[in-house]
PDB file of C-alpha atoms in Angstrom:
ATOM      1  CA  UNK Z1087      14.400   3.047 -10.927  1.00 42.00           C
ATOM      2  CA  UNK Z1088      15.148  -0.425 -11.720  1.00 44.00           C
ATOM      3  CA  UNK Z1089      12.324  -1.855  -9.796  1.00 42.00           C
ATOM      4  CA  UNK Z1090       9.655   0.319 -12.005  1.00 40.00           C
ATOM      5  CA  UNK Z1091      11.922  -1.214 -15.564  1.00 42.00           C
ATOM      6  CA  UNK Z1092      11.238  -4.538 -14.580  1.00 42.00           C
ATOM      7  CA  UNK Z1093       7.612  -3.671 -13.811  1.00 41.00           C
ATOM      8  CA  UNK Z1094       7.033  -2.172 -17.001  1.00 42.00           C
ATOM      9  CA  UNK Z1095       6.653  -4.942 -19.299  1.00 42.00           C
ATOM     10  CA  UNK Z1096       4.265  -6.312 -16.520  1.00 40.00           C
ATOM     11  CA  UNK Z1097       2.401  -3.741 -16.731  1.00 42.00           C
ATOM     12  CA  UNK Z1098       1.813  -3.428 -20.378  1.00 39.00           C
ATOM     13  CA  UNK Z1099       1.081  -6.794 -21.001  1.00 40.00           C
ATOM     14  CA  UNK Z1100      -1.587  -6.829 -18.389  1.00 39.00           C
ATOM     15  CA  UNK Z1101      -3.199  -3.463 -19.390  1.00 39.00           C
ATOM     16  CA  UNK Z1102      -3.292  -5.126 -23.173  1.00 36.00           C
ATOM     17  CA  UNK Z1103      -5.327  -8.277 -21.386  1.00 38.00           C
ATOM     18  CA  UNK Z1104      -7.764  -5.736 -19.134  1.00 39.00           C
ATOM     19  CA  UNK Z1105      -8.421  -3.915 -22.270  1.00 40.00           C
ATOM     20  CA  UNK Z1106     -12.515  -3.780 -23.307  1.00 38.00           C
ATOM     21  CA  UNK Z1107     -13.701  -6.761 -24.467  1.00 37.00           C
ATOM     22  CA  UNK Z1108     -14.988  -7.156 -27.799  1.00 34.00           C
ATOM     23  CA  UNK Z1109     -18.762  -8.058 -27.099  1.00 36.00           C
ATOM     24  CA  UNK Z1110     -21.527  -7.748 -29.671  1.00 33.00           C
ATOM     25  CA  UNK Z1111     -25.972  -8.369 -28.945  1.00 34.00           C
ATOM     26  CA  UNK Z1112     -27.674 -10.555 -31.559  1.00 31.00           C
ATOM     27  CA  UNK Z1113     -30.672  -8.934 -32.815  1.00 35.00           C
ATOM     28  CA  UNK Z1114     -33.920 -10.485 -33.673  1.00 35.00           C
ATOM     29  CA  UNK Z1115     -37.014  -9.009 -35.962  1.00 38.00           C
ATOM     30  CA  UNK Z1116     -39.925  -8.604 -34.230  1.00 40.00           C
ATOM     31  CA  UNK Z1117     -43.231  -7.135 -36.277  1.00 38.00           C
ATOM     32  CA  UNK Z1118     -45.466  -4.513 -34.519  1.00 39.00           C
ATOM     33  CA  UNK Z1119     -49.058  -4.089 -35.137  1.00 41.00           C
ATOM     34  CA  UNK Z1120     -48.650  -2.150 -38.812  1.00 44.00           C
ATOM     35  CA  UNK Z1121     -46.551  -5.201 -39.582  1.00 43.00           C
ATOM     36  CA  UNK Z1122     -43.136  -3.470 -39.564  1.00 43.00           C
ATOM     37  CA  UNK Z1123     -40.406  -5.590 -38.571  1.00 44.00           C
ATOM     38  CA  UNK Z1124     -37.968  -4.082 -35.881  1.00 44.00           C
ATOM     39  CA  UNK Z1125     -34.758  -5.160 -34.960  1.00 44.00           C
ATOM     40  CA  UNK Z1126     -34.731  -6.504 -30.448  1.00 45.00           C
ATOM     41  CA  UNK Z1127     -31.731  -7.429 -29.112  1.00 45.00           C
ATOM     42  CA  UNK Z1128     -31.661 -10.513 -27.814  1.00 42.00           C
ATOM     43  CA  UNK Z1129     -29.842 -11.605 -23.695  1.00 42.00           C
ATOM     44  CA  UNK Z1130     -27.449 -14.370 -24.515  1.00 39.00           C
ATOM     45  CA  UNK Z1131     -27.822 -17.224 -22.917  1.00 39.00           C
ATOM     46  CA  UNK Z1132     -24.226 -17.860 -21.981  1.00 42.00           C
ATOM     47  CA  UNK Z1133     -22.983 -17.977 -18.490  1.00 48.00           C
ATOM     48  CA  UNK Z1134     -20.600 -15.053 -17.976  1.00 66.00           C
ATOM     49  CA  UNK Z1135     -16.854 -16.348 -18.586  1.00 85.00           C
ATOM     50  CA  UNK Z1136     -14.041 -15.905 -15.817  1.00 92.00           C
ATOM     51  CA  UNK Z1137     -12.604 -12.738 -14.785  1.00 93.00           C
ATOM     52  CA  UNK Z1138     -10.045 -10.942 -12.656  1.00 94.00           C
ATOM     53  CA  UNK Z1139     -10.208  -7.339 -11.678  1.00 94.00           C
ATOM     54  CA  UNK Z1140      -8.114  -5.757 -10.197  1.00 93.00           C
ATOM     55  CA  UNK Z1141      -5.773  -2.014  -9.379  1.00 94.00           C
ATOM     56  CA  UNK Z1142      -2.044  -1.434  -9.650  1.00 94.00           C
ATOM     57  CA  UNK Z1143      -0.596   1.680  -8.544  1.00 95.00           C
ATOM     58  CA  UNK Z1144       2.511   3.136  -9.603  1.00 96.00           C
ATOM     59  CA  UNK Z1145       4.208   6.253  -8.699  1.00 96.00           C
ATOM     60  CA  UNK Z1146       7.239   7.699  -6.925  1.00 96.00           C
ATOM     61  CA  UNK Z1147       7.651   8.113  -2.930  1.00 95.00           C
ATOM     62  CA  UNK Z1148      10.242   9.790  -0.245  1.00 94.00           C
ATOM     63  CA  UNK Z1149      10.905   8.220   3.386  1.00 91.00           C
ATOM     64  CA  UNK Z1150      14.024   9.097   5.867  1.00 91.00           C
ATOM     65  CA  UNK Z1151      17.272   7.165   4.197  1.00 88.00           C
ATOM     66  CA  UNK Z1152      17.112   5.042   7.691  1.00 88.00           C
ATOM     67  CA  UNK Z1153      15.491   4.502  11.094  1.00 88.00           C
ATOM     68  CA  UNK Z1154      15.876   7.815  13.057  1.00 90.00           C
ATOM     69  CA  UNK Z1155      16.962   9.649   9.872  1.00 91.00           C
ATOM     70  CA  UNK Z1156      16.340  13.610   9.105  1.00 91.00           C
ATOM     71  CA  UNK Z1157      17.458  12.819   5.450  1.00 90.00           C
ATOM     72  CA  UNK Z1158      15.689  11.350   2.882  1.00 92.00           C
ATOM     73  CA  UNK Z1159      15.552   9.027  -0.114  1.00 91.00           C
ATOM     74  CA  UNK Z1160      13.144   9.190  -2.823  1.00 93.00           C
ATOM     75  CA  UNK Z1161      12.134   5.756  -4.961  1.00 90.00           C
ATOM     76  CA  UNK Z1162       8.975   4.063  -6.475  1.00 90.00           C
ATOM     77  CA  UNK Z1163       6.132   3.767  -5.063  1.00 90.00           C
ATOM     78  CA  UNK Z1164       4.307   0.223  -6.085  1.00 89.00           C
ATOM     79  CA  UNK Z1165       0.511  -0.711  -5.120  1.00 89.00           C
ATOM     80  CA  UNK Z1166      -1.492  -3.523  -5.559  1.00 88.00           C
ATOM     81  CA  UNK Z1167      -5.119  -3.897  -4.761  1.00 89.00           C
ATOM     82  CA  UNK Z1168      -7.768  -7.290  -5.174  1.00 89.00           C
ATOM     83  CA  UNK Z1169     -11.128  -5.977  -6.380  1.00 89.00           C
ATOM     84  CA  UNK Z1170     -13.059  -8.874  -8.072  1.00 91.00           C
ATOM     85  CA  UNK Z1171     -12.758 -12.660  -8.793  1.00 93.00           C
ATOM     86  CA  UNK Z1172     -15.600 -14.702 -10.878  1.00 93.00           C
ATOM     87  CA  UNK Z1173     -14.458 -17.757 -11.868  1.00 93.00           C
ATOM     88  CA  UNK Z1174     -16.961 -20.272 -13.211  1.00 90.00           C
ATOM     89  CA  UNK Z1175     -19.050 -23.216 -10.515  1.00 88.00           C
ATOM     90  CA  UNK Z1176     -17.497 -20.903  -7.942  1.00 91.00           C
ATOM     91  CA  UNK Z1177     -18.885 -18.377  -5.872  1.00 91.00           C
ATOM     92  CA  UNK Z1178     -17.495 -14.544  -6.217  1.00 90.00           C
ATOM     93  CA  UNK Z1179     -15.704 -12.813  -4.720  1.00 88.00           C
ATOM     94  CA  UNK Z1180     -14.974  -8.664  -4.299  1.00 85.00           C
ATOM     95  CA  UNK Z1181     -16.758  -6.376  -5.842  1.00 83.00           C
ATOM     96  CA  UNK Z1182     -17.490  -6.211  -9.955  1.00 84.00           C
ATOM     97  CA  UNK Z1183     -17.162  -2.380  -9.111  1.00 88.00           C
ATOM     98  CA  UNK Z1184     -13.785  -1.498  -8.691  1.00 87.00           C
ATOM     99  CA  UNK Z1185     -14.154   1.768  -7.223  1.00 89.00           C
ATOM    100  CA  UNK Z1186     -17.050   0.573  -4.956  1.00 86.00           C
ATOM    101  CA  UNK Z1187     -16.274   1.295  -1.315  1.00 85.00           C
ATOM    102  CA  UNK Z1188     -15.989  -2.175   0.786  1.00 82.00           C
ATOM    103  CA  UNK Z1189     -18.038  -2.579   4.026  1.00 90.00           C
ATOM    104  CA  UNK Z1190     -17.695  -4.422   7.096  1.00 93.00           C
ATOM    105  CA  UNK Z1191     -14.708  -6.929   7.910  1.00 93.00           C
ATOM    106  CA  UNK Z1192     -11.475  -7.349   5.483  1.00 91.00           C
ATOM    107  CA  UNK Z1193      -8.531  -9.869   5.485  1.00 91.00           C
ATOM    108  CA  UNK Z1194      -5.980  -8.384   3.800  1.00 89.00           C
ATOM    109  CA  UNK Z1195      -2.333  -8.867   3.478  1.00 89.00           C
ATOM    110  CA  UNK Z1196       0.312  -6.229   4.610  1.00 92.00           C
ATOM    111  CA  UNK Z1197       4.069  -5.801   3.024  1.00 91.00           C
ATOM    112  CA  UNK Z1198       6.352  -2.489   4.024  1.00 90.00           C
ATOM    113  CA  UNK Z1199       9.891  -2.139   2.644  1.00 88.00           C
ATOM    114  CA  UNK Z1200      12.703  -0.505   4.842  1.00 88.00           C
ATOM    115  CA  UNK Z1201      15.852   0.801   2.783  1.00 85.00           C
ATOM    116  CA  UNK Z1202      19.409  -0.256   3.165  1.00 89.00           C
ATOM    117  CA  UNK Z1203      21.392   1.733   5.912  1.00 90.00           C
ATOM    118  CA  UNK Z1204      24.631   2.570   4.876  1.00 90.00           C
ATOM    119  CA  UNK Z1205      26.894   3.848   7.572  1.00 87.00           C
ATOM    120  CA  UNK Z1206      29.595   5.042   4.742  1.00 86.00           C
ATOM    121  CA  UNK Z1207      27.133   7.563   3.800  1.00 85.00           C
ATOM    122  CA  UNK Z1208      26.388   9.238   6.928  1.00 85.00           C
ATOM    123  CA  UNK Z1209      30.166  10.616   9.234  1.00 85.00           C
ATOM    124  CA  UNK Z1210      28.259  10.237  12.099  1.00 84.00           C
ATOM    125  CA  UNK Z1211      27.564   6.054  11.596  1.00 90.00           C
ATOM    126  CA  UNK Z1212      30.865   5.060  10.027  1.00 90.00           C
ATOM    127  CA  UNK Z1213      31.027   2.424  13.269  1.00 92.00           C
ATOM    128  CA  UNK Z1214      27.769   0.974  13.111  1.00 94.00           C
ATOM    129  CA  UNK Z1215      27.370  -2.463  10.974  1.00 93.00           C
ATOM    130  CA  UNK Z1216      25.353  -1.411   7.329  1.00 94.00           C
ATOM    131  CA  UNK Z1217      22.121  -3.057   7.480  1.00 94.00           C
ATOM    132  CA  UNK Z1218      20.348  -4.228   4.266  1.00 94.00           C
ATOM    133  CA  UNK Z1219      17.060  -3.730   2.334  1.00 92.00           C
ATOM    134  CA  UNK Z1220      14.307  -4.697   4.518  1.00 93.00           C
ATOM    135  CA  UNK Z1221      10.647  -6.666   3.292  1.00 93.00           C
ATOM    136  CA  UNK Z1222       7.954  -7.093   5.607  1.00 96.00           C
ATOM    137  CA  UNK Z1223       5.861  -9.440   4.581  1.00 96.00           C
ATOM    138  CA  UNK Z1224       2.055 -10.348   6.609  1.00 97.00           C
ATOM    139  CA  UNK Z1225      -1.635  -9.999   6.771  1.00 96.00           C
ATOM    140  CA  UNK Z1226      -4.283  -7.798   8.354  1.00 96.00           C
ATOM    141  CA  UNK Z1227      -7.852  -7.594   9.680  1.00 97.00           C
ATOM    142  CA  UNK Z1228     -10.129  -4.374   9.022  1.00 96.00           C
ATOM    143  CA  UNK Z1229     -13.251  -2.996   9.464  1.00 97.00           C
ATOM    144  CA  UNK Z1230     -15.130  -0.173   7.764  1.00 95.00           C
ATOM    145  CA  UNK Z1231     -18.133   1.919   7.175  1.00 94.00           C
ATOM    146  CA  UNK Z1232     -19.320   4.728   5.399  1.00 92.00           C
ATOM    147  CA  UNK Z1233     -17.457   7.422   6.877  1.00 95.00           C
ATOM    148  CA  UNK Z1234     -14.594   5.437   9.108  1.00 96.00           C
ATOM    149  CA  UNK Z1235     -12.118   2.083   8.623  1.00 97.00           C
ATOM    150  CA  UNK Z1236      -9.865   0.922  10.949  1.00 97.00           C
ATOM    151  CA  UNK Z1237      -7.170  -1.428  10.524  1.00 97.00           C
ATOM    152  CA  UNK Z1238      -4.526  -4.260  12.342  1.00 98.00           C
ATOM    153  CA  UNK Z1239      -2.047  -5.705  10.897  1.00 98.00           C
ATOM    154  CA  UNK Z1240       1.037  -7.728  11.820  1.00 97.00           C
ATOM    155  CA  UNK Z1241       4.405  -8.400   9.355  1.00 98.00           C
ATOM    156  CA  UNK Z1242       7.662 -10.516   9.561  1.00 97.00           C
ATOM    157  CA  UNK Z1243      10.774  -8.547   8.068  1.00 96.00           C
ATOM    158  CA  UNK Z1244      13.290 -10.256   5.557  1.00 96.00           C
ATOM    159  CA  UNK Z1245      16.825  -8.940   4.882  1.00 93.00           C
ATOM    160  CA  UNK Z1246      18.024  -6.699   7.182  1.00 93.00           C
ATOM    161  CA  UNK Z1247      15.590  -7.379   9.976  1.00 95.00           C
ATOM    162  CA  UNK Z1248      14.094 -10.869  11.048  1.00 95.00           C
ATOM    163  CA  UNK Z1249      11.590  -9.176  13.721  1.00 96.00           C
ATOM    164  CA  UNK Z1250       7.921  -8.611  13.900  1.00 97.00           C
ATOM    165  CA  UNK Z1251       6.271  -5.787  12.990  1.00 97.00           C
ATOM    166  CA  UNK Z1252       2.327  -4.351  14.426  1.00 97.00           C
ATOM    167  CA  UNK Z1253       0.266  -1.349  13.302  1.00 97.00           C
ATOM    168  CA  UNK Z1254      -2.896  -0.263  13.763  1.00 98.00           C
ATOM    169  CA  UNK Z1255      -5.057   3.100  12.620  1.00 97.00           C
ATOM    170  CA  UNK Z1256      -8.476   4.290  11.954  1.00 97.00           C
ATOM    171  CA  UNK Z1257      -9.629   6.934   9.376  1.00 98.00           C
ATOM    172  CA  UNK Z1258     -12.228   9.340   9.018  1.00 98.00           C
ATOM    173  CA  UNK Z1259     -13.749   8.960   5.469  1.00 97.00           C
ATOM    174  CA  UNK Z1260     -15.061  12.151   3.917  1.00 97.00           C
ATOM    175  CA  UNK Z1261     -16.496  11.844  -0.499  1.00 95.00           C
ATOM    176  CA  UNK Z1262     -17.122  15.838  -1.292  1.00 95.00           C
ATOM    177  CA  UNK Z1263     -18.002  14.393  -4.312  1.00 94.00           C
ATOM    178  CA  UNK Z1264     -18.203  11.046  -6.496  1.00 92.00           C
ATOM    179  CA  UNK Z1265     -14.391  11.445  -7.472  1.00 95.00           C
ATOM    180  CA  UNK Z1266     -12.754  12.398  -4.153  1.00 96.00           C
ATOM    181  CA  UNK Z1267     -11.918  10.276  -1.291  1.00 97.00           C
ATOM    182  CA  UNK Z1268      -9.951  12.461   1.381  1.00 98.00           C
ATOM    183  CA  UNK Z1269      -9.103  10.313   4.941  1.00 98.00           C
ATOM    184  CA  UNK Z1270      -7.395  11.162   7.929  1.00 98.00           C
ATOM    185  CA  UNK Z1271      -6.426   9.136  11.127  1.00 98.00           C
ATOM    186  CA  UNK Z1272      -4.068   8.161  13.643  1.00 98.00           C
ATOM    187  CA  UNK Z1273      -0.981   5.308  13.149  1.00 98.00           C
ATOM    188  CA  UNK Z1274       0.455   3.269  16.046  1.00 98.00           C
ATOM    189  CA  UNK Z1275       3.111   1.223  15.401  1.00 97.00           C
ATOM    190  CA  UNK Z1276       4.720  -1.947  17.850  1.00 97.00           C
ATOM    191  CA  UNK Z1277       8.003  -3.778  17.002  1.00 97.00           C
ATOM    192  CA  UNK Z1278       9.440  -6.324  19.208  1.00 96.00           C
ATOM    193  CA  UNK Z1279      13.207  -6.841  20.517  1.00 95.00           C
ATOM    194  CA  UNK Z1280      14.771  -7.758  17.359  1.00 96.00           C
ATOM    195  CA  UNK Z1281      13.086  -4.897  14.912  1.00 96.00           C
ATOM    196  CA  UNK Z1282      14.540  -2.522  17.515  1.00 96.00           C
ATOM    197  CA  UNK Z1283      17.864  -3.541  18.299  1.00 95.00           C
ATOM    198  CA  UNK Z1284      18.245  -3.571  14.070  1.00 95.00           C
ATOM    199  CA  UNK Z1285      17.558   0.280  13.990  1.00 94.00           C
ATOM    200  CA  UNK Z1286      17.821   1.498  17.419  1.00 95.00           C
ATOM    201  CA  UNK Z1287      20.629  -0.609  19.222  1.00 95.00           C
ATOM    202  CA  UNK Z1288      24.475   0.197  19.250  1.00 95.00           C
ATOM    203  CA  UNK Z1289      26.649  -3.166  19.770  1.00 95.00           C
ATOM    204  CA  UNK Z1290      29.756  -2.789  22.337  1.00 94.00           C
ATOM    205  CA  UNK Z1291      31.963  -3.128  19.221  1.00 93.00           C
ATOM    206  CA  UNK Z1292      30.206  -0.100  17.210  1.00 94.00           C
ATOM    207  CA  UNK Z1293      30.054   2.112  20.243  1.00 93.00           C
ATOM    208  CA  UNK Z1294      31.932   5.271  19.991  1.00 92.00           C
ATOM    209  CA  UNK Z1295      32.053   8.610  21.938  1.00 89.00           C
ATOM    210  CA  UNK Z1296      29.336   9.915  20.391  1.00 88.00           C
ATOM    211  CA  UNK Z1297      27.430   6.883  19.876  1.00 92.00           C
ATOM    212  CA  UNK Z1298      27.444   5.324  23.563  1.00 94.00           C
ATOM    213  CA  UNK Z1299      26.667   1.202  23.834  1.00 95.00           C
ATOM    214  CA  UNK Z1300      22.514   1.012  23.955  1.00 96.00           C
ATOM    215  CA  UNK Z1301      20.679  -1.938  24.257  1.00 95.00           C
ATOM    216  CA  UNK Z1302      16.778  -0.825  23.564  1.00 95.00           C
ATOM    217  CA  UNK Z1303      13.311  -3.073  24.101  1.00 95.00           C
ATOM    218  CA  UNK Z1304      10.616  -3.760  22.184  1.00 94.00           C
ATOM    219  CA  UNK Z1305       7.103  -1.687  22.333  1.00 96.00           C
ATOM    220  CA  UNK Z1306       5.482   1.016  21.060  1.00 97.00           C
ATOM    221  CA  UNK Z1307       8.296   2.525  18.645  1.00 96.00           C
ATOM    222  CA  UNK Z1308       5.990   5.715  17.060  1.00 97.00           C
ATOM    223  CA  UNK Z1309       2.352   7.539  16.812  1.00 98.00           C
ATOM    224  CA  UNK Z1310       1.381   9.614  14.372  1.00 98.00           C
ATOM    225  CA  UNK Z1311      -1.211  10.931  11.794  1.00 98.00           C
ATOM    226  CA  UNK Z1312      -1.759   9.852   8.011  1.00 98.00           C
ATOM    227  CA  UNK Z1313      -3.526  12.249   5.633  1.00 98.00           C
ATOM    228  CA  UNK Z1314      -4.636  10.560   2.216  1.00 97.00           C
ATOM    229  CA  UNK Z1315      -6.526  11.502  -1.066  1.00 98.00           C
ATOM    230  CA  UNK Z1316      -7.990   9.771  -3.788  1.00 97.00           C
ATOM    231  CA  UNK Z1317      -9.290  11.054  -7.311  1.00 97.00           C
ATOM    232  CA  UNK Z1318     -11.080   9.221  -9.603  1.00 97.00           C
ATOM    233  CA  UNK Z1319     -10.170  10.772 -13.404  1.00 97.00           C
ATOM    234  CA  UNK Z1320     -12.591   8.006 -14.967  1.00 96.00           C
ATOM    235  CA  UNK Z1321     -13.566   4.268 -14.771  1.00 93.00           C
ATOM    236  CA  UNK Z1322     -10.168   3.437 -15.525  1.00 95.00           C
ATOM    237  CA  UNK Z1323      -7.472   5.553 -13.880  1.00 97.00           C
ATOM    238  CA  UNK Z1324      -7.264   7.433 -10.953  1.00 97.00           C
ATOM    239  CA  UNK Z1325      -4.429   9.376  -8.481  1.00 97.00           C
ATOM    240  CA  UNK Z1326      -3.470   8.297  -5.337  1.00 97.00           C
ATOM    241  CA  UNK Z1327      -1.605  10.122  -2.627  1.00 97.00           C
ATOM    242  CA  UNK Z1328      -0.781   9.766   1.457  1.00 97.00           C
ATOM    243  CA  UNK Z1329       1.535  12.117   3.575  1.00 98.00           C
ATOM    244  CA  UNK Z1330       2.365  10.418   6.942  1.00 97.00           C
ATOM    245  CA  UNK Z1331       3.776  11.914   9.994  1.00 97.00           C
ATOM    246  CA  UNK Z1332       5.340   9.502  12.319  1.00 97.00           C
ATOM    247  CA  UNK Z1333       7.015  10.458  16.300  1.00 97.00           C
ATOM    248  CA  UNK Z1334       9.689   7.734  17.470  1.00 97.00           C
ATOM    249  CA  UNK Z1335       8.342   6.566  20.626  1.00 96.00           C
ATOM    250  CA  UNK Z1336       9.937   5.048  24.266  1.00 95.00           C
ATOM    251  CA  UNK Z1337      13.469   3.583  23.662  1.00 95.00           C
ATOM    252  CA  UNK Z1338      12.974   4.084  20.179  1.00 95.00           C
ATOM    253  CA  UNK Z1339      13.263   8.035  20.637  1.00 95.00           C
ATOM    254  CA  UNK Z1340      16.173   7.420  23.279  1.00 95.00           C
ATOM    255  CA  UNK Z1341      18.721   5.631  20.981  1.00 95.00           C
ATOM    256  CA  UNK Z1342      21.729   7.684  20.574  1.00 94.00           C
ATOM    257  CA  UNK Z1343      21.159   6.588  16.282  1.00 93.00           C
ATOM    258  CA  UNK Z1344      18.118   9.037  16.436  1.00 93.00           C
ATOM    259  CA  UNK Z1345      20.504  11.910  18.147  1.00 90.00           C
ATOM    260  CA  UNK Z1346      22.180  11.973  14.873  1.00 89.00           C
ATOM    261  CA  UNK Z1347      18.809  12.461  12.713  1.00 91.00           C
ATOM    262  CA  UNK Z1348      15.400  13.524  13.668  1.00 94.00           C
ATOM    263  CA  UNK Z1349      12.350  11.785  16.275  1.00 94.00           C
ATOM    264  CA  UNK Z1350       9.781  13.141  13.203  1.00 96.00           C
ATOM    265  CA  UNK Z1351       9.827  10.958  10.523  1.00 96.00           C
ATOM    266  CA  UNK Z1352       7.620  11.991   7.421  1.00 96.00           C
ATOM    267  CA  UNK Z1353       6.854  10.016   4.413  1.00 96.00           C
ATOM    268  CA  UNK Z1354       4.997  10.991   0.975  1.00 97.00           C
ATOM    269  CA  UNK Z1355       3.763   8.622  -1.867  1.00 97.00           C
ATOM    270  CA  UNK Z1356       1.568   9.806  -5.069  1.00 97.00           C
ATOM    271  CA  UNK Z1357       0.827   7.694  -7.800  1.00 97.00           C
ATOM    272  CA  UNK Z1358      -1.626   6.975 -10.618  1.00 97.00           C
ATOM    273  CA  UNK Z1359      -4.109   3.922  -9.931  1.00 96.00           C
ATOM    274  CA  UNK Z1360      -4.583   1.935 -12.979  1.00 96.00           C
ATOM    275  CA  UNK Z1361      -8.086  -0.439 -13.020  1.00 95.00           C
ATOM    276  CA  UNK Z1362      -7.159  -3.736 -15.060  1.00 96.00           C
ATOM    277  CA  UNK Z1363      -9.912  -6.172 -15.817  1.00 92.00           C
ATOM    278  CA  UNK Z1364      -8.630  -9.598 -16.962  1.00 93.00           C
ATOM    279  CA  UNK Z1365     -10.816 -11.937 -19.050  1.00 91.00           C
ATOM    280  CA  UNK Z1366     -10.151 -15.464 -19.960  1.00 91.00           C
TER     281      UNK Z1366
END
């Protein structure tokens, strides 16, 4: 896991920053009618200094080894969530609740990472070109309430694709208590000519008996279902999880690549969620 080592000492130093501030009330003696002198504490006067909240999740997580796949890799799983900004003459922004639930319209960003294909590994791709490491890199808009969210976002690959990526989905939201967040919705995702060719397409020159030329379109490339839960240990930490089901959709599903593997493609993260509260 070499992405986790170099994460580590990341992660350390900023969980030594978010740790509880030293704070102490000045107290002030105040008699009462028999004269006794009591200690009050006092509000201080001083504007509230800058801040930064927010979550990092770490953890491990399997997907299929490549597009069309019906074998799978396992790796890290990295999250990173905004919560809270207070900086001081400004206005701000989030929520100085991490765990509070956020209402009504989002701008987020959005980043998925696609592993390497290598056709060495697999007999039945030895002529197709290897295709590296994938980042998709974008933003999103969303919407939620108390008991549904819905999301769209759009992201530009980097590496071994240089298309554009779209998904969209809406949960159901159910709490069965203050610690557990369950959801459950549909995902729909749209790639255009160049994210599909990547994955789904077989040049003239890789073309073999078994993998026949194919030149596929953009569109709807698969539907499926995401089931996620969230538990809340304390104030601090908390565990994470998501199991998605995807079904390769339209030319997608056609591609001779996919013959190979599988059309259901299923994915599993689970991590801890760490809350880190910077202070300066």
């Amino acid at each position: 896991m070499p992405l986790l080592r170099q994460l580590m000492p990341l992660t350390l130093a900023a969980a030594l920053l978010a740790g509880p501030a030293l704070a102490q009330d000045f107290v002030t003696p105040e008699t009462i009618g028999d004269g006794t002198a009591v200690a009050q504490p006092v509000t201080s006067t001083q504007s509230p200094g800058n801040s930064f909240t927010f979550t990092l999740r770490a953890g491990v997580a399997t997907q299929p080894k490549f597009f069309g796949s019906d074998e799978y890799d396992v790796g890290p799983d990295i999250g990173f969530r905004f919560r809270h900004l207070r900086l001081r003459g400004l206005p701000e922004l989030g929520e100085t609740d991490p765990w509070a639930e956020d209402y009504g319209w989002d701008f987020h960003g959005s980043f998925r990472y696609l592993g390497e294909r290598d056709a060495s590994k697999d007999p039945d791709l030895e002529s197709l070109h290897d295709i590296d490491p994938s980042y998709e890199l974008g933003f999103g808009i969303g919407f939620a309430g108390p008991n549904y969210e819905a999301f769209a976002d759009i992201r530009r690959g980097f590496g071994g694709h240089e298309g554009y990526v779209g998904s969209i989905g809406v949960d159901y939201v159910a709490r069965p208590d203050d610690r557990w967040r369950l959801t459950v919705g549909p995902r729909f995702i749209w790639a255009n000519d160049e994210f599909i060719d990547t994955y789904s397409g077989v040049d003239p020159d890789e073309a073999t008996a078994s993998l026949p030329a194919y030149d596929p379109d953009g569109g709807l490339i698969s539907a499926g279902i995401q089931l996620g839960a969230r538990y809340k240990i304390n104030d601090v930490w908390g565990v994470e999880s998501a199991l998605n089901w995807d079904n390769l959709q339209g030319d997608a599903a056609d591609s001779p690549i996919v013959d190979t593997g599988d059309n259901d493609q299923w994915r599993f993260r689970i991590g801890v969620t760490r809350v880190f509260n910077l202070r300066f």
